[in-house]
PDB file of C-alpha atoms and ligand atoms in Angstrom:
ATOM      1  CA  MET A 481      24.930  17.047 -62.553  1.00 40.00           C
ATOM      2  CA  THR A 482      21.374  16.232 -61.470  1.00 44.00           C
ATOM      3  CA  THR A 483      19.934  18.554 -59.007  1.00 47.00           C
ATOM      4  CA  LEU A 484      17.330  17.152 -56.450  1.00 49.00           C
ATOM      5  CA  GLN A 485      15.435  20.319 -56.004  1.00 45.00           C
ATOM      6  CA  SER A 486      12.207  18.346 -55.254  1.00 49.00           C
ATOM      7  CA  THR A 487      10.442  19.132 -52.095  1.00 47.00           C
ATOM      8  CA  GLU A 488      10.306  15.294 -51.713  1.00 48.00           C
ATOM      9  CA  ALA A 489      14.106  15.161 -51.242  1.00 47.00           C
ATOM     10  CA  PRO A 490      15.189  17.966 -49.055  1.00 47.00           C
ATOM     11  CA  LEU A 491      18.673  18.448 -47.487  1.00 58.00           C
ATOM     12  CA  VAL A 492      20.757  16.771 -50.261  1.00 85.00           C
ATOM     13  CA  SER A 493      24.493  17.475 -49.865  1.00 92.00           C
ATOM     14  CA  ALA A 494      26.976  18.010 -52.650  1.00 93.00           C
ATOM     15  CA  TYR A 495      28.226  14.403 -51.903  1.00 95.00           C
ATOM     16  CA  GLN A 496      24.731  13.074 -52.305  1.00 94.00           C
ATOM     17  CA  GLU A 497      24.271  14.862 -55.625  1.00 93.00           C
ATOM     18  CA  SER A 498      27.582  13.060 -56.907  1.00 93.00           C
ATOM     19  CA  VAL A 499      26.075   9.721 -55.711  1.00 94.00           C
ATOM     20  CA  ALA A 500      22.773  10.482 -57.594  1.00 94.00           C
ATOM     21  CA  ASP A 501      24.744  11.561 -60.680  1.00 93.00           C
ATOM     22  CA  TYR A 502      26.644   8.175 -60.706  1.00 93.00           C
ATOM     23  CA  TRP A 503      23.342   6.148 -60.474  1.00 93.00           C
ATOM     24  CA  ASN A 504      21.596   8.280 -62.897  1.00 94.00           C
ATOM     25  CA  LYS A 505      24.190   7.481 -65.478  1.00 94.00           C
ATOM     26  CA  GLU A 506      24.739   3.845 -64.453  1.00 88.00           C
ATOM     27  CA  LYS A 507      23.971   1.356 -67.231  1.00 90.00           C
ATOM     28  CA  ASN A 508      26.300  -1.561 -66.252  1.00 85.00           C
ATOM     29  CA  PRO A 509      25.468  -4.844 -68.127  1.00 82.00           C
ATOM     30  CA  VAL A 510      26.001  -6.696 -64.855  1.00 79.00           C
ATOM     31  CA  ASN A 511      22.940  -4.844 -63.496  1.00 83.00           C
ATOM     32  CA  LEU A 512      20.788  -4.667 -66.665  1.00 91.00           C
ATOM     33  CA  ARG A 513      21.416  -8.089 -68.221  1.00 92.00           C
ATOM     34  CA  LEU A 514      20.834 -10.025 -64.947  1.00 94.00           C
ATOM     35  CA  GLY A 515      17.627  -8.097 -64.346  1.00 94.00           C
ATOM     36  CA  ASP A 516      16.483  -8.782 -67.919  1.00 93.00           C
ATOM     37  CA  VAL A 517      16.360 -12.574 -67.051  1.00 94.00           C
ATOM     38  CA  ASP A 518      12.974 -12.191 -65.323  1.00 94.00           C
ATOM     39  CA  GLY A 519      12.379  -8.488 -64.902  1.00 93.00           C
ATOM     40  CA  PHE A 520      13.683  -8.350 -61.245  1.00 95.00           C
ATOM     41  CA  TYR A 521      16.335  -5.842 -61.295  1.00 97.00           C
ATOM     42  CA  HIS A 522      18.855  -6.070 -58.456  1.00 97.00           C
ATOM     43  CA  HIS A 523      21.910  -3.942 -57.725  1.00 95.00           C
ATOM     44  CA  HIS A 524      23.418  -6.174 -55.091  1.00 96.00           C
ATOM     45  CA  TYR A 525      25.629  -9.171 -54.914  1.00 97.00           C
ATOM     46  CA  GLY A 526      24.815 -12.877 -54.774  1.00 98.00           C
ATOM     47  CA  ILE A 527      25.153 -15.679 -52.206  1.00 98.00           C
ATOM     48  CA  GLY A 528      25.217 -19.468 -52.255  1.00 98.00           C
ATOM     49  CA  THR A 529      27.033 -22.245 -54.085  1.00 98.00           C
ATOM     50  CA  ALA A 530      27.521 -21.694 -57.720  1.00 98.00           C
ATOM     51  CA  ASP A 531      26.782 -24.169 -60.423  1.00 98.00           C
ATOM     52  CA  TRP A 532      30.388 -23.975 -62.171  1.00 98.00           C
ATOM     53  CA  SER A 533      29.179 -26.219 -64.905  1.00 98.00           C
ATOM     54  CA  VAL A 534      27.671 -23.166 -66.615  1.00 98.00           C
ATOM     55  CA  LEU A 535      31.213 -22.158 -67.626  1.00 97.00           C
ATOM     56  CA  ASP A 536      31.237 -25.194 -69.869  1.00 97.00           C
ATOM     57  CA  THR A 537      28.112 -24.355 -71.767  1.00 96.00           C
ATOM     58  CA  PRO A 538      28.795 -24.522 -75.527  1.00 96.00           C
ATOM     59  CA  GLU A 539      28.724 -21.196 -77.532  1.00 92.00           C
ATOM     60  CA  PRO A 540      26.706 -19.365 -78.302  1.00 95.00           C
ATOM     61  CA  ASP A 541      24.778 -20.023 -75.028  1.00 95.00           C
ATOM     62  CA  ARG A 542      27.574 -19.799 -72.562  1.00 95.00           C
ATOM     63  CA  ASP A 543      27.244 -16.037 -71.827  1.00 94.00           C
ATOM     64  CA  GLN A 544      23.505 -16.360 -71.178  1.00 95.00           C
ATOM     65  CA  ALA A 545      24.014 -19.411 -68.914  1.00 97.00           C
ATOM     66  CA  VAL A 546      26.477 -17.604 -66.745  1.00 96.00           C
ATOM     67  CA  ILE A 547      24.193 -14.490 -66.534  1.00 96.00           C
ATOM     68  CA  ASN A 548      21.305 -16.826 -65.473  1.00 97.00           C
ATOM     69  CA  GLU A 549      23.469 -18.384 -62.820  1.00 98.00           C
ATOM     70  CA  LEU A 550      24.562 -15.001 -61.432  1.00 97.00           C
ATOM     71  CA  HIS A 551      21.043 -13.745 -61.290  1.00 97.00           C
ATOM     72  CA  ARG A 552      19.940 -16.887 -59.463  1.00 98.00           C
ATOM     73  CA  LEU A 553      22.570 -16.059 -56.851  1.00 98.00           C
ATOM     74  CA  GLU A 554      21.617 -12.460 -56.539  1.00 98.00           C
ATOM     75  CA  CYS A 555      17.875 -13.579 -56.231  1.00 98.00           C
ATOM     76  CA  ALA A 556      18.833 -15.887 -53.442  1.00 98.00           C
ATOM     77  CA  GLN A 557      20.399 -12.875 -51.635  1.00 98.00           C
ATOM     78  CA  ALA A 558      17.054 -10.884 -51.910  1.00 98.00           C
ATOM     79  CA  ASP A 559      15.124 -13.836 -50.765  1.00 98.00           C
ATOM     80  CA  LEU A 560      17.315 -14.278 -47.580  1.00 98.00           C
ATOM     81  CA  LEU A 561      16.806 -10.491 -46.802  1.00 98.00           C
ATOM     82  CA  ALA A 562      12.994 -11.012 -47.266  1.00 98.00           C
ATOM     83  CA  ASP A 563      13.112 -14.061 -44.903  1.00 98.00           C
ATOM     84  CA  HIS A 564      14.252 -11.749 -42.044  1.00 98.00           C
ATOM     85  CA  LEU A 565      11.560  -9.048 -42.320  1.00 98.00           C
ATOM     86  CA  GLY A 566       9.370 -10.931 -39.750  1.00 97.00           C
ATOM     87  CA  ALA A 567       5.613 -11.591 -39.985  1.00 96.00           C
ATOM     88  CA  ILE A 568       4.312  -9.138 -42.609  1.00 98.00           C
ATOM     89  CA  THR A 569       0.556  -8.984 -43.402  1.00 98.00           C
ATOM     90  CA  PRO A 570      -0.958  -7.512 -46.575  1.00 98.00           C
ATOM     91  CA  GLN A 571      -1.968  -4.482 -44.401  1.00 98.00           C
ATOM     92  CA  ASP A 572       1.623  -3.601 -43.587  1.00 98.00           C
ATOM     93  CA  ARG A 573       3.802  -0.983 -45.148  1.00 98.00           C
ATOM     94  CA  LEU A 574       7.479  -1.623 -45.875  1.00 98.00           C
ATOM     95  CA  MET A 575      10.309   0.756 -47.007  1.00 98.00           C
ATOM     96  CA  ASP A 576      13.039  -0.306 -49.360  1.00 98.00           C
ATOM     97  CA  SER A 577      15.644   2.260 -48.514  1.00 98.00           C
ATOM     98  CA  GLY A 578      18.127   2.869 -51.353  1.00 98.00           C
ATOM     99  CA  CYS A 579      15.984   0.825 -53.799  1.00 98.00           C
ATOM    100  CA  GLY A 580      18.066   0.920 -56.907  1.00 97.00           C
ATOM    101  CA  ARG A 581      15.945  -0.242 -59.865  1.00 97.00           C
ATOM    102  CA  GLY A 582      13.323  -1.698 -57.542  1.00 98.00           C
ATOM    103  CA  GLY A 583      13.740  -5.468 -57.581  1.00 98.00           C
ATOM    104  CA  GLY A 584      13.786  -5.987 -53.825  1.00 98.00           C
ATOM    105  CA  SER A 585      10.504  -4.010 -53.448  1.00 98.00           C
ATOM    106  CA  LEU A 586       8.823  -6.321 -56.003  1.00 98.00           C
ATOM    107  CA  VAL A 587      10.280  -9.420 -54.272  1.00 98.00           C
ATOM    108  CA  ALA A 588       8.719  -8.233 -50.956  1.00 98.00           C
ATOM    109  CA  ASN A 589       5.348  -7.377 -52.613  1.00 98.00           C
ATOM    110  CA  ARG A 590       5.161 -10.772 -54.279  1.00 98.00           C
ATOM    111  CA  ARG A 591       5.870 -12.545 -51.150  1.00 98.00           C
ATOM    112  CA  PHE A 592       3.720 -10.584 -48.590  1.00 98.00           C
ATOM    113  CA  ASP A 593       1.240  -8.836 -50.933  1.00 98.00           C
ATOM    114  CA  CYS A 594       1.847  -5.556 -48.871  1.00 98.00           C
ATOM    115  CA  GLN A 595       2.477  -1.945 -49.652  1.00 98.00           C
ATOM    116  CA  VAL A 596       6.106  -1.110 -50.391  1.00 98.00           C
ATOM    117  CA  ASP A 597       7.680   2.357 -50.817  1.00 98.00           C
ATOM    118  CA  GLY A 598      11.048   2.246 -52.387  1.00 98.00           C
ATOM    119  CA  ILE A 599      13.300   5.371 -52.261  1.00 98.00           C
ATOM    120  CA  SER A 600      16.396   6.434 -54.093  1.00 97.00           C
ATOM    121  CA  ILE A 601      18.203   9.565 -54.655  1.00 96.00           C
ATOM    122  CA  SER A 602      18.483   8.733 -58.445  1.00 95.00           C
ATOM    123  CA  LYS A 603      15.541   9.968 -60.544  1.00 96.00           C
ATOM    124  CA  THR A 604      16.358   7.628 -63.382  1.00 96.00           C
ATOM    125  CA  GLN A 605      16.147   4.615 -60.939  1.00 96.00           C
ATOM    126  CA  VAL A 606      12.891   5.860 -59.470  1.00 97.00           C
ATOM    127  CA  ALA A 607      11.337   6.215 -62.969  1.00 97.00           C
ATOM    128  CA  PHE A 608      12.693   2.776 -64.072  1.00 97.00           C
ATOM    129  CA  ALA A 609      11.364   1.032 -60.955  1.00 98.00           C
ATOM    130  CA  ASN A 610       7.862   2.676 -61.223  1.00 98.00           C
ATOM    131  CA  GLU A 611       7.771   1.333 -64.763  1.00 98.00           C
ATOM    132  CA  GLN A 612       8.485  -2.155 -63.614  1.00 97.00           C
ATOM    133  CA  ALA A 613       5.759  -2.038 -60.995  1.00 98.00           C
ATOM    134  CA  LYS A 614       3.298  -0.823 -63.671  1.00 98.00           C
ATOM    135  CA  LYS A 615       4.406  -3.646 -65.988  1.00 97.00           C
ATOM    136  CA  ARG A 616       3.704  -6.210 -63.168  1.00 97.00           C
ATOM    137  CA  GLY A 617       0.389  -4.577 -62.400  1.00 98.00           C
ATOM    138  CA  VAL A 618       1.301  -3.884 -58.805  1.00 98.00           C
ATOM    139  CA  ASP A 619       1.859  -0.034 -58.990  1.00 98.00           C
ATOM    140  CA  ASP A 620      -1.188   0.329 -56.692  1.00 98.00           C
ATOM    141  CA  LYS A 621       0.899  -1.040 -53.835  1.00 98.00           C
ATOM    142  CA  VAL A 622       4.591  -0.666 -54.931  1.00 98.00           C
ATOM    143  CA  ARG A 623       5.636   2.884 -55.310  1.00 98.00           C
ATOM    144  CA  PHE A 624       9.017   4.476 -55.870  1.00 98.00           C
ATOM    145  CA  HIS A 625      10.053   7.902 -54.716  1.00 97.00           C
ATOM    146  CA  LEU A 626      12.815  10.295 -55.282  1.00 96.00           C
ATOM    147  CA  ARG A 627      13.787  10.792 -51.636  1.00 96.00           C
ATOM    148  CA  ASN A 628      16.711  10.985 -49.279  1.00 96.00           C
ATOM    149  CA  MET A 629      16.946   8.169 -46.866  1.00 98.00           C
ATOM    150  CA  LEU A 630      18.286  10.426 -44.123  1.00 97.00           C
ATOM    151  CA  ASP A 631      15.227  12.670 -44.305  1.00 95.00           C
ATOM    152  CA  THR A 632      12.462  10.810 -46.031  1.00 96.00           C
ATOM    153  CA  GLY A 633       9.532  13.003 -45.103  1.00 95.00           C
ATOM    154  CA  PHE A 634       7.270   9.969 -44.439  1.00 98.00           C
ATOM    155  CA  GLU A 635       5.009   9.951 -41.482  1.00 98.00           C
ATOM    156  CA  SER A 636       6.412   8.770 -38.007  1.00 98.00           C
ATOM    157  CA  GLY A 637       5.460   5.165 -37.092  1.00 98.00           C
ATOM    158  CA  SER A 638       4.295   4.279 -40.537  1.00 98.00           C
ATOM    159  CA  PHE A 639       6.397   1.287 -41.367  1.00 98.00           C
ATOM    160  CA  GLN A 640       6.346  -2.237 -40.037  1.00 98.00           C
ATOM    161  CA  ALA A 641       9.704  -3.016 -41.666  1.00 98.00           C
ATOM    162  CA  ILE A 642      12.556  -1.092 -43.438  1.00 99.00           C
ATOM    163  CA  TRP A 643      15.631  -2.583 -45.138  1.00 98.00           C
ATOM    164  CA  ASN A 644      18.759  -1.464 -46.796  1.00 98.00           C
ATOM    165  CA  ASN A 645      20.250  -3.859 -49.295  1.00 98.00           C
ATOM    166  CA  GLU A 646      23.759  -2.641 -49.977  1.00 98.00           C
ATOM    167  CA  SER A 647      22.972   1.106 -49.580  1.00 98.00           C
ATOM    168  CA  THR A 648      24.084   1.984 -46.004  1.00 98.00           C
ATOM    169  CA  MET A 649      27.606   2.839 -47.157  1.00 98.00           C
ATOM    170  CA  TYR A 650      26.294   6.020 -48.693  1.00 97.00           C
ATOM    171  CA  VAL A 651      25.220   7.630 -45.396  1.00 98.00           C
ATOM    172  CA  ASP A 652      26.194   8.383 -41.830  1.00 98.00           C
ATOM    173  CA  LEU A 653      24.634   5.628 -39.692  1.00 98.00           C
ATOM    174  CA  SER A 654      23.818   7.819 -36.731  1.00 98.00           C
ATOM    175  CA  LEU A 655      21.455  10.040 -38.914  1.00 97.00           C
ATOM    176  CA  LEU A 656      20.130   6.980 -40.796  1.00 98.00           C
ATOM    177  CA  PHE A 657      19.232   4.999 -37.687  1.00 98.00           C
ATOM    178  CA  ALA A 658      17.602   8.074 -35.985  1.00 98.00           C
ATOM    179  CA  GLU A 659      15.334   8.414 -39.057  1.00 98.00           C
ATOM    180  CA  TYR A 660      14.315   4.686 -38.878  1.00 98.00           C
ATOM    181  CA  ALA A 661      13.729   4.820 -35.185  1.00 98.00           C
ATOM    182  CA  ARG A 662      11.161   7.611 -36.094  1.00 98.00           C
ATOM    183  CA  LEU A 663       9.765   5.762 -39.062  1.00 98.00           C
ATOM    184  CA  LEU A 664       9.403   2.314 -37.758  1.00 98.00           C
ATOM    185  CA  LYS A 665       6.493   1.134 -35.434  1.00 98.00           C
ATOM    186  CA  ARG A 666       7.353  -0.166 -32.069  1.00 98.00           C
ATOM    187  CA  GLY A 667       7.986  -3.937 -32.609  1.00 97.00           C
ATOM    188  CA  GLY A 668       8.858  -3.244 -36.315  1.00 98.00           C
ATOM    189  CA  ARG A 669      11.910  -4.786 -38.043  1.00 98.00           C
ATOM    190  CA  TYR A 670      14.983  -3.250 -39.650  1.00 98.00           C
ATOM    191  CA  VAL A 671      17.243  -5.412 -41.921  1.00 98.00           C
ATOM    192  CA  THR A 672      20.445  -4.611 -43.594  1.00 98.00           C
ATOM    193  CA  ILE A 673      22.776  -6.599 -45.871  1.00 98.00           C
ATOM    194  CA  THR A 674      25.941  -4.800 -46.226  1.00 98.00           C
ATOM    195  CA  GLY A 675      29.691  -5.021 -46.701  1.00 98.00           C
ATOM    196  CA  CYS A 676      31.547  -3.613 -43.744  1.00 98.00           C
ATOM    197  CA  TYR A 677      35.248  -3.464 -42.733  1.00 98.00           C
ATOM    198  CA  ASN A 678      36.441  -5.801 -40.147  1.00 98.00           C
ATOM    199  CA  ASP A 679      37.472  -3.953 -36.928  1.00 98.00           C
ATOM    200  CA  THR A 680      39.893  -6.731 -36.198  1.00 98.00           C
ATOM    201  CA  TYR A 681      41.879  -5.922 -39.258  1.00 98.00           C
ATOM    202  CA  GLY A 682      42.189  -2.264 -38.049  1.00 97.00           C
ATOM    203  CA  LEU A 683      41.291   0.447 -40.478  1.00 97.00           C
ATOM    204  CA  PRO A 684      40.075   0.048 -44.225  1.00 98.00           C
ATOM    205  CA  SER A 685      42.515  -2.088 -46.203  1.00 98.00           C
ATOM    206  CA  ARG A 686      43.766  -1.071 -49.668  1.00 98.00           C
ATOM    207  CA  ALA A 687      41.144  -3.249 -51.304  1.00 98.00           C
ATOM    208  CA  VAL A 688      38.345  -1.749 -49.181  1.00 98.00           C
ATOM    209  CA  SER A 689      39.599   1.713 -50.061  1.00 98.00           C
ATOM    210  CA  GLU A 690      39.480   0.686 -53.797  1.00 98.00           C
ATOM    211  CA  ILE A 691      35.844  -0.295 -53.329  1.00 98.00           C
ATOM    212  CA  ASN A 692      35.132   3.104 -51.698  1.00 98.00           C
ATOM    213  CA  ALA A 693      36.702   4.959 -54.555  1.00 97.00           C
ATOM    214  CA  HIS A 694      35.035   2.880 -57.241  1.00 95.00           C
ATOM    215  CA  TYR A 695      31.431   3.485 -55.873  1.00 94.00           C
ATOM    216  CA  ILE A 696      32.126   6.812 -54.168  1.00 94.00           C
ATOM    217  CA  CYS A 697      31.024   5.378 -50.795  1.00 97.00           C
ATOM    218  CA  ASP A 698      32.324   5.051 -47.310  1.00 97.00           C
ATOM    219  CA  ILE A 699      32.207   1.444 -46.074  1.00 98.00           C
ATOM    220  CA  HIS A 700      31.695   1.592 -42.249  1.00 98.00           C
ATOM    221  CA  PRO A 701      33.402  -0.684 -39.674  1.00 98.00           C
ATOM    222  CA  ARG A 702      31.276  -3.525 -38.276  1.00 98.00           C
ATOM    223  CA  SER A 703      31.289  -1.862 -34.801  1.00 98.00           C
ATOM    224  CA  THR A 704      29.484   1.220 -36.120  1.00 98.00           C
ATOM    225  CA  TYR A 705      26.347  -0.783 -37.096  1.00 98.00           C
ATOM    226  CA  PHE A 706      25.907  -2.137 -33.586  1.00 98.00           C
ATOM    227  CA  ARG A 707      26.758   1.153 -31.813  1.00 98.00           C
ATOM    228  CA  GLU A 708      24.425   3.116 -33.850  1.00 98.00           C
ATOM    229  CA  MET A 709      21.674   0.653 -33.621  1.00 98.00           C
ATOM    230  CA  ALA A 710      21.999   0.566 -29.821  1.00 98.00           C
ATOM    231  CA  ASN A 711      21.791   4.477 -29.907  1.00 98.00           C
ATOM    232  CA  ASN A 712      18.644   4.362 -31.995  1.00 98.00           C
ATOM    233  CA  ARG A 713      16.372   1.788 -30.268  1.00 98.00           C
ATOM    234  CA  LEU A 714      17.313  -0.992 -32.747  1.00 98.00           C
ATOM    235  CA  VAL A 715      18.098  -4.203 -30.890  1.00 98.00           C
ATOM    236  CA  PRO A 716      19.827  -6.809 -33.143  1.00 98.00           C
ATOM    237  CA  THR A 717      18.001 -10.120 -33.184  1.00 98.00           C
ATOM    238  CA  CYS A 718      20.028 -12.000 -35.872  1.00 98.00           C
ATOM    239  CA  VAL A 719      23.443 -11.475 -37.473  1.00 98.00           C
ATOM    240  CA  VAL A 720      24.675 -13.686 -40.429  1.00 98.00           C
ATOM    241  CA  ASP A 721      28.160 -13.534 -41.667  1.00 98.00           C
ATOM    242  CA  LEU A 722      27.619 -14.065 -45.439  1.00 98.00           C
ATOM    243  CA  THR A 723      31.218 -13.527 -46.382  1.00 98.00           C
ATOM    244  CA  GLU A 724      31.943 -17.105 -47.338  1.00 98.00           C
ATOM    245  CA  ALA A 725      28.581 -17.375 -49.074  1.00 98.00           C
ATOM    246  CA  THR A 726      29.282 -14.380 -51.324  1.00 98.00           C
ATOM    247  CA  ILE A 727      32.593 -15.572 -52.692  1.00 98.00           C
ATOM    248  CA  PRO A 728      31.318 -17.948 -55.266  1.00 98.00           C
ATOM    249  CA  TYR A 729      29.202 -15.099 -56.812  1.00 98.00           C
ATOM    250  CA  TRP A 730      32.394 -12.959 -57.154  1.00 98.00           C
ATOM    251  CA  GLU A 731      34.564 -15.783 -58.489  1.00 98.00           C
ATOM    252  CA  LEU A 732      31.847 -16.629 -61.194  1.00 98.00           C
ATOM    253  CA  ARG A 733      31.331 -12.940 -62.050  1.00 96.00           C
ATOM    254  CA  ALA A 734      35.094 -12.540 -62.498  1.00 97.00           C
ATOM    255  CA  LYS A 735      35.017 -15.248 -65.133  1.00 95.00           C
ATOM    256  CA  SER A 736      32.053 -13.751 -66.912  1.00 94.00           C
ATOM    257  CA  SER A 737      31.642 -11.253 -69.751  1.00 91.00           C
ATOM    258  CA  LEU A 738      30.196  -8.654 -67.273  1.00 91.00           C
ATOM    259  CA  VAL A 739      33.352  -7.828 -65.276  1.00 93.00           C
ATOM    260  CA  THR A 740      33.373  -4.203 -64.224  1.00 92.00           C
ATOM    261  CA  GLY A 741      36.974  -4.222 -62.830  1.00 95.00           C
ATOM    262  CA  ILE A 742      36.140  -4.256 -59.101  1.00 96.00           C
ATOM    263  CA  GLU A 743      36.051  -8.070 -58.832  1.00 97.00           C
ATOM    264  CA  ASP A 744      39.560  -8.519 -57.648  1.00 98.00           C
ATOM    265  CA  ALA A 745      39.172  -5.842 -54.983  1.00 98.00           C
ATOM    266  CA  PHE A 746      36.210  -7.699 -53.475  1.00 98.00           C
ATOM    267  CA  LEU A 747      37.798 -10.982 -53.632  1.00 98.00           C
ATOM    268  CA  THR A 748      41.077  -9.753 -52.007  1.00 98.00           C
ATOM    269  CA  ALA A 749      39.126  -7.901 -49.376  1.00 98.00           C
ATOM    270  CA  TYR A 750      36.990 -10.887 -48.412  1.00 98.00           C
ATOM    271  CA  LYS A 751      39.871 -13.297 -48.424  1.00 97.00           C
ATOM    272  CA  ASN A 752      42.325 -11.193 -46.466  1.00 97.00           C
ATOM    273  CA  GLY A 753      39.897 -10.770 -43.634  1.00 97.00           C
ATOM    274  CA  SER A 754      39.457  -7.024 -44.010  1.00 98.00           C
ATOM    275  CA  PHE A 755      36.045  -7.059 -45.332  1.00 98.00           C
ATOM    276  CA  GLN A 756      32.841  -8.876 -44.275  1.00 98.00           C
ATOM    277  CA  TYR A 757      29.500  -9.280 -45.934  1.00 98.00           C
ATOM    278  CA  LEU A 758      26.794  -9.253 -43.166  1.00 98.00           C
ATOM    279  CA  LEU A 759      23.104  -9.550 -42.693  1.00 98.00           C
ATOM    280  CA  ILE A 760      21.836  -7.742 -39.469  1.00 98.00           C
ATOM    281  CA  ALA A 761      18.167  -7.885 -38.432  1.00 98.00           C
ATOM    282  CA  ALA A 762      17.078  -5.719 -35.585  1.00 98.00           C
ATOM    283  CA  ASP A 763      13.850  -5.081 -33.706  1.00 98.00           C
ATOM    284  CA  ARG A 764      12.628  -1.475 -33.033  1.00 98.00           C
ATOM    285  CA  VAL A 765      11.906  -1.234 -29.305  1.00 98.00           C
TER     286      VAL A 765
HETATM  287  N1  LIG B 709      19.117  -1.821 -52.725  1.00 90.41           N
HETATM  288  C1  LIG B 709      19.120  -1.794 -54.145  1.00 90.41           C
HETATM  289  C2  LIG B 709      20.244  -0.950 -54.786  1.00 90.41           C
HETATM  290  C3  LIG B 709      21.553  -0.961 -54.105  1.00 90.41           C
HETATM  291  S1  LIG B 709      22.605   0.377 -55.044  1.00 90.41           S
HETATM  292  C4  LIG B 709      19.258  -3.372 -54.575  1.00 90.41           C
HETATM  293  O1  LIG B 709      19.425  -4.130 -53.767  1.00 90.41           O
HETATM  294  O2  LIG B 709      19.239  -3.615 -55.786  1.00 90.41           O
HETATM  295  C5  LIG B 709      22.590   1.719 -53.853  1.00 90.41           C
HETATM  296  C6  LIG B 709      21.364   2.559 -53.850  1.00 90.41           C
HETATM  297  O3  LIG B 709      21.344   3.578 -52.866  1.00 90.41           O
HETATM  298  C7  LIG B 709      21.131   3.405 -55.141  1.00 90.41           C
HETATM  299  O4  LIG B 709      19.830   3.157 -55.559  1.00 90.41           O
HETATM  300  C8  LIG B 709      21.311   4.799 -54.709  1.00 90.41           C
HETATM  301  O5  LIG B 709      20.577   5.795 -55.526  1.00 90.41           O
HETATM  302  C9  LIG B 709      20.826   4.782 -53.268  1.00 90.41           C
HETATM  303  N2  LIG B 709      21.177   5.831 -52.360  1.00 90.41           N
HETATM  304  C10 LIG B 709      22.468   6.342 -52.095  1.00 90.41           C
HETATM  305  N3  LIG B 709      22.316   7.332 -51.242  1.00 90.41           N
HETATM  306  C11 LIG B 709      21.005   7.552 -50.977  1.00 90.41           C
HETATM  307  C12 LIG B 709      20.313   8.455 -50.145  1.00 90.41           C
HETATM  308  N4  LIG B 709      20.940   9.394 -49.357  1.00 90.41           N
HETATM  309  N5  LIG B 709      19.061   8.349 -50.193  1.00 90.41           N
HETATM  310  C13 LIG B 709      18.297   7.500 -50.813  1.00 90.41           C
HETATM  311  N6  LIG B 709      18.946   6.507 -51.668  1.00 90.41           N
HETATM  312  C14 LIG B 709      20.269   6.646 -51.639  1.00 90.41           C
END
């Protein structure tokens, strides 16, 4: 077990220690080989129409062609998130909350030339991400820290925008959004892309429960996002249902050499209406 004793990451629960332990050990090819394509390492899913012809690529190039296509779809997802961060200037500071290996922070810095602080409770991810920033020569502006998103220790009102890309299912949203209401400037922007369970289905389906068990997470219902935003000075300005748009990524991934075993659960959950893939952007008022 890794212990987060750093003063930078106070109040880590036993649950959070187990999540940190998972990510410290994680070396899934689906995360590493996709990032190897161009050095933007993402640990989220993709969106958009897939080019199915990659499956017909002659050997020995087929595998790499499928990987390139999956990476293109995950990069499209990161770009869509960045599109919703609002008007960012090079003087602004952004926070990538639950940053993984740091791809999203590098995407935002490349687009806005601004300061980005990425945080994760996995020390191996933080070290990996800082190495990537150094390789790209942007480590003066893009920094990664071992911190808990529920209690970041950053100064109040210091961020123009904060996002979570598939990392809100590891925390209690009432605590998370209270921290963001503190960290964001008035008029700042919050964006999340997340899987949530569909309130109209009822409670979590079997497939959603399988996803929870696989990642040691707790997928929230859609309603909780809006309730906790309203309770914490975050007013939604845009909601995009990406459920249809993410299915091609999962179908292509299920046919690739990189299957992790969770593909069928995602496809079942999306197709039976129990699970949704949403982008929510909100203004801090
Ligand atoms: N946003 C990234 C990674 C998503 S994976 C991307 O798009 O590529 C989920 C991430 O959430 C992991 O980096 C994990 O370490 C982080 N995480 C989970 N709980 C956390 C917490 N309490 N504080 C900070 N990071 C956390």
